[in-house]
């Protein structure tokens, strides 16, 4: 007879296996009024190399109508680790520091 803990562990593993890959994560924030041109210039310096090194397969950004949206595509199983590596990278923190004055509502480090 198997105990409840091992049955629960097996169920959570099978649920994780059903999560489609690649996983897409969308971060949405606001652009401060009048700051869209500045954000577009800053977005050109997005740390793509840091994203790639962390395990992010693709990044897409949208700036318009007062919205800043960034979508990450991740095919690795440990999405939390990928995001942690990316968001804690000094290059990403520097980028976040640059866009902070022109955006609102994005997650912090």
XYZ file of N, CA and C in Angstrom:
327
model
N 0.840 -1.170 0.000
C 0.000 0.000 0.000
C 0.891 1.240 0.000
N 0.533 2.211 -0.829
C 1.368 3.400 -0.936
C 0.787 4.499 -0.045
N 1.688 5.315 0.501
C 1.207 6.367 1.389
C 0.724 7.574 0.590
N 0.002 8.459 1.265
C -0.608 9.619 0.606
C 0.446 10.578 0.065
N 1.569 10.716 0.764
C 2.613 11.650 0.320
C 3.198 11.228 -1.017
N 3.487 9.933 -1.190
C 4.067 9.508 -2.464
C 3.033 9.593 -3.584
N 1.764 9.336 -3.289
C 0.717 9.470 -4.297
C 0.568 10.930 -4.712
N 0.611 11.830 -3.736
C 0.503 13.257 -4.026
C 1.687 13.733 -4.854
N 2.885 13.246 -4.519
C 4.090 13.626 -5.254
C 3.991 13.174 -6.701
N 3.520 11.945 -6.907
C 3.381 11.417 -8.258
C 2.345 12.223 -9.041
N 1.242 12.619 -8.400
C 0.221 13.408 -9.072
C 0.762 14.764 -9.482
N 1.533 15.420 -8.609
C 2.055 16.740 -8.960
C 3.068 16.635 -10.095
N 3.853 15.557 -10.129
C 4.785 15.369 -11.240
C 4.026 15.174 -12.544
N 2.952 14.413 -12.519
C 2.212 14.176 -13.750
C 1.506 15.451 -14.206
N 1.038 16.289 -13.264
C 0.435 17.563 -13.640
C 1.469 18.457 -14.302
N 2.681 18.503 -13.764
C 3.737 19.326 -14.338
C 4.072 18.847 -15.744
N 4.021 17.547 -15.957
C 4.342 16.999 -17.264
C 3.307 17.418 -18.313
N 2.099 17.761 -17.861
C 1.051 18.160 -18.790
C 1.111 19.637 -19.153
N 1.939 20.402 -18.465
C 2.080 21.817 -18.793
C 2.735 21.926 -20.159
N 2.066 22.598 -21.100
C 2.634 22.673 -22.451
C 3.931 23.460 -22.465
N 4.851 23.041 -23.306
C 6.111 23.740 -23.484
C 6.180 24.201 -24.928
N 6.708 25.324 -25.240
C 7.289 26.247 -24.276
C 6.216 26.973 -23.485
N 6.584 27.376 -22.297
C 5.715 28.158 -21.436
C 5.883 29.621 -21.814
N 4.802 30.346 -21.850
C 4.870 31.774 -22.153
C 4.393 32.561 -20.938
N 5.196 33.545 -20.568
C 4.901 34.391 -19.418
C 4.825 35.824 -19.907
N 3.729 36.503 -19.592
C 3.535 37.880 -20.031
C 3.569 38.802 -18.827
N 4.498 39.771 -18.845
C 4.580 40.801 -17.816
C 4.016 42.079 -18.427
N 3.087 42.719 -17.708
C 2.442 43.906 -18.230
C 2.566 45.030 -17.216
N 2.997 46.173 -17.699
C 3.087 47.368 -16.873
C 2.530 48.553 -17.644
N 2.581 49.693 -17.016
C 2.107 50.912 -17.654
C 3.301 51.794 -18.011
N 3.120 52.571 -19.064
C 4.116 53.563 -19.453
C 3.601 54.905 -18.941
N 4.456 55.631 -18.265
C 4.045 56.936 -17.764
C 3.704 57.845 -18.944
N 2.718 58.719 -18.772
C 2.282 59.587 -19.873
C 3.453 60.346 -20.501
N 3.519 60.273 -21.832
C 4.550 60.968 -22.584
C 5.894 60.266 -22.642
N 6.012 59.099 -22.000
C 7.312 58.426 -21.898
C 7.513 57.296 -22.907
N 6.556 57.068 -23.799
C 6.700 55.963 -24.747
C 7.944 56.095 -25.634
N 8.260 57.284 -26.186
C 9.487 57.387 -27.001
C 10.751 57.036 -26.200
N 10.819 57.485 -24.956
C 11.989 57.171 -24.123
C 12.071 55.672 -23.859
N 10.932 55.036 -23.595
C 10.935 53.595 -23.332
C 11.337 52.823 -24.580
N 10.907 53.263 -25.745
C 11.316 52.592 -26.986
C 12.834 52.650 -27.158
N 13.430 53.795 -26.847
C 14.890 53.909 -26.940
C 15.564 52.969 -25.936
N 15.035 52.920 -24.725
C 15.617 52.047 -23.702
C 15.432 50.573 -24.059
N 14.291 50.229 -24.632
C 13.996 48.835 -24.982
C 15.018 48.292 -25.976
N 15.583 49.153 -26.794
C 16.600 48.718 -27.759
C 17.816 48.127 -27.057
N 18.007 48.481 -25.788
C 19.150 47.961 -25.017
C 18.738 46.816 -24.092
N 17.595 46.184 -24.365
C 17.143 45.054 -23.539
C 18.269 44.013 -23.477
N 18.568 43.493 -22.297
C 19.691 42.554 -22.145
C 19.389 41.158 -22.709
N 19.393 41.071 -24.029
C 19.082 39.800 -24.695
C 20.061 38.697 -24.322
N 21.325 39.054 -24.174
C 22.314 38.041 -23.816
C 22.028 37.451 -22.440
N 21.583 38.261 -21.508
C 21.239 37.761 -20.169
C 20.029 36.826 -20.242
N 19.064 37.159 -21.083
C 17.888 36.301 -21.255
C 18.292 34.945 -21.815
N 19.126 34.969 -22.837
C 19.577 33.724 -23.460
C 20.368 32.865 -22.467
N 21.285 33.490 -21.744
C 22.101 32.759 -20.775
C 21.265 32.164 -19.650
N 20.175 32.825 -19.284
C 19.315 32.331 -18.206
C 18.430 31.171 -18.655
N 18.245 31.020 -19.977
C 17.403 29.932 -20.477
C 16.093 30.403 -21.069
N 15.980 31.687 -21.364
C 14.782 32.219 -22.018
C 15.004 32.086 -23.515
N 14.070 31.415 -24.180
C 14.219 31.106 -25.597
C 13.846 32.265 -26.511
N 12.865 33.070 -26.102
C 12.426 34.186 -26.936
C 11.836 35.272 -26.049
N 11.977 36.516 -26.511
C 11.427 37.676 -25.806
C 10.742 38.553 -26.841
N 9.532 38.981 -26.530
C 8.820 39.935 -27.381
C 8.332 41.059 -26.498
N 8.391 42.285 -27.007
C 7.935 43.442 -26.246
C 6.938 44.242 -27.075
N 5.978 44.850 -26.364
C 4.999 45.735 -26.974
C 4.983 47.016 -26.162
N 5.071 48.135 -26.850
C 4.974 49.447 -26.221
C 3.944 50.238 -27.011
N 2.878 50.641 -26.343
C 1.855 51.432 -27.016
C 0.612 51.554 -26.176
N -0.157 52.602 -26.443
C -1.412 52.856 -25.738
C -1.221 52.865 -24.225
N -0.070 53.356 -23.780
C 0.192 53.452 -22.347
C 0.558 52.140 -21.689
N 0.845 51.115 -22.500
C 1.135 49.781 -21.975
C 2.526 49.334 -22.402
N 3.192 48.652 -21.487
C 4.480 48.005 -21.781
C 4.302 46.537 -21.428
N 4.378 45.682 -22.421
C 4.205 44.249 -22.206
C 5.428 43.512 -22.748
N 5.926 42.578 -21.953
C 7.072 41.763 -22.351
C 6.688 40.302 -22.171
N 6.837 39.522 -23.225
C 6.526 38.092 -23.166
C 7.811 37.283 -23.245
N 7.946 36.360 -22.313
C 9.083 35.446 -22.292
C 8.597 34.065 -22.690
N 9.381 33.377 -23.493
C 9.090 31.998 -23.883
C 10.192 31.124 -23.296
N 9.773 30.138 -22.495
C 10.724 29.283 -21.778
C 10.349 27.828 -22.015
N 11.319 27.044 -22.500
C 11.030 25.625 -22.753
C 11.598 24.712 -21.671
N 12.428 25.234 -20.797
C 12.997 24.410 -19.728
C 11.943 24.069 -18.690
N 12.163 22.966 -17.978
C 11.198 22.534 -16.977
C 11.213 23.393 -15.717
N 12.365 23.897 -15.307
C 12.456 24.677 -14.078
C 12.317 26.174 -14.382
N 11.093 26.589 -14.648
C 10.807 27.967 -15.036
C 11.189 28.932 -13.917
N 10.940 28.556 -12.668
C 11.281 29.424 -11.542
C 12.775 29.714 -11.504
N 13.587 28.713 -11.768
C 15.037 28.906 -11.764
C 15.470 29.802 -12.915
N 14.875 29.615 -14.072
C 15.190 30.457 -15.229
C 14.870 31.916 -14.910
N 13.678 32.157 -14.371
C 13.285 33.522 -14.041
C 14.168 34.116 -12.954
N 14.507 33.321 -11.961
C 15.386 33.796 -10.892
C 16.745 34.192 -11.456
N 17.313 33.336 -12.292
C 18.609 33.643 -12.905
C 18.535 34.931 -13.721
N 17.458 35.067 -14.484
C 17.313 36.243 -15.341
C 17.095 37.515 -14.527
N 16.113 37.504 -13.636
C 15.751 38.717 -12.903
C 16.830 39.167 -11.925
N 17.689 38.256 -11.485
C 18.756 38.613 -10.558
C 20.082 38.923 -11.251
N 20.108 38.831 -12.560
C 21.315 39.147 -13.316
C 21.580 40.657 -13.220
N 22.811 41.067 -12.958
C 23.120 42.495 -12.848
C 22.761 43.302 -14.103
N 22.861 42.689 -15.275
C 22.494 43.393 -16.511
C 21.003 43.684 -16.549
N 20.217 42.740 -16.061
C 18.764 42.917 -16.042
C 18.383 43.941 -14.974
N 19.031 43.874 -13.828
C 18.774 44.872 -12.783
C 19.118 46.270 -13.281
N 20.213 46.414 -14.022
C 20.581 47.710 -14.587
C 19.542 48.201 -15.584
N 19.036 47.278 -16.422
C 17.993 47.630 -17.386
C 16.731 48.056 -16.648
N 16.384 47.302 -15.629
C 15.184 47.632 -14.823
C 15.336 49.011 -14.188
N 16.518 49.330 -13.709
C 16.767 50.654 -13.128
C 16.565 51.762 -14.167
N 16.945 51.493 -15.416
C 16.797 52.497 -16.475
C 15.341 52.723 -16.863
N 14.535 51.640 -16.893
C 13.145 51.809 -17.328
C 12.209 52.201 -16.186
N 12.657 52.042 -14.950
C 11.786 52.342 -13.808
C 11.220 53.760 -13.826
N 11.997 54.794 -14.196
C 11.428 56.145 -14.204
C 10.312 56.367 -15.227
N 10.220 55.511 -16.241
C 9.214 55.725 -17.289
C 8.104 54.669 -17.279
N 8.153 53.708 -16.333
C 7.142 52.654 -16.271
C 6.582 52.544 -14.854
N 5.454 51.842 -14.763
C 4.821 51.556 -13.462
C 4.230 50.156 -13.510
N 4.233 49.484 -12.378
C 3.517 48.226 -12.250
C 4.263 46.978 -12.666
N 5.515 47.103 -13.072
C 6.282 45.904 -13.412
C 6.854 45.281 -12.144
N 7.011 43.967 -12.125
C 7.577 43.331 -10.929
C 9.004 43.789 -10.688
N 9.355 43.923 -9.432
C 10.711 44.312 -9.056
C 11.617 43.102 -8.965
N 12.864 43.339 -8.552
C 13.814 42.229 -8.437
C 13.395 41.222 -7.373
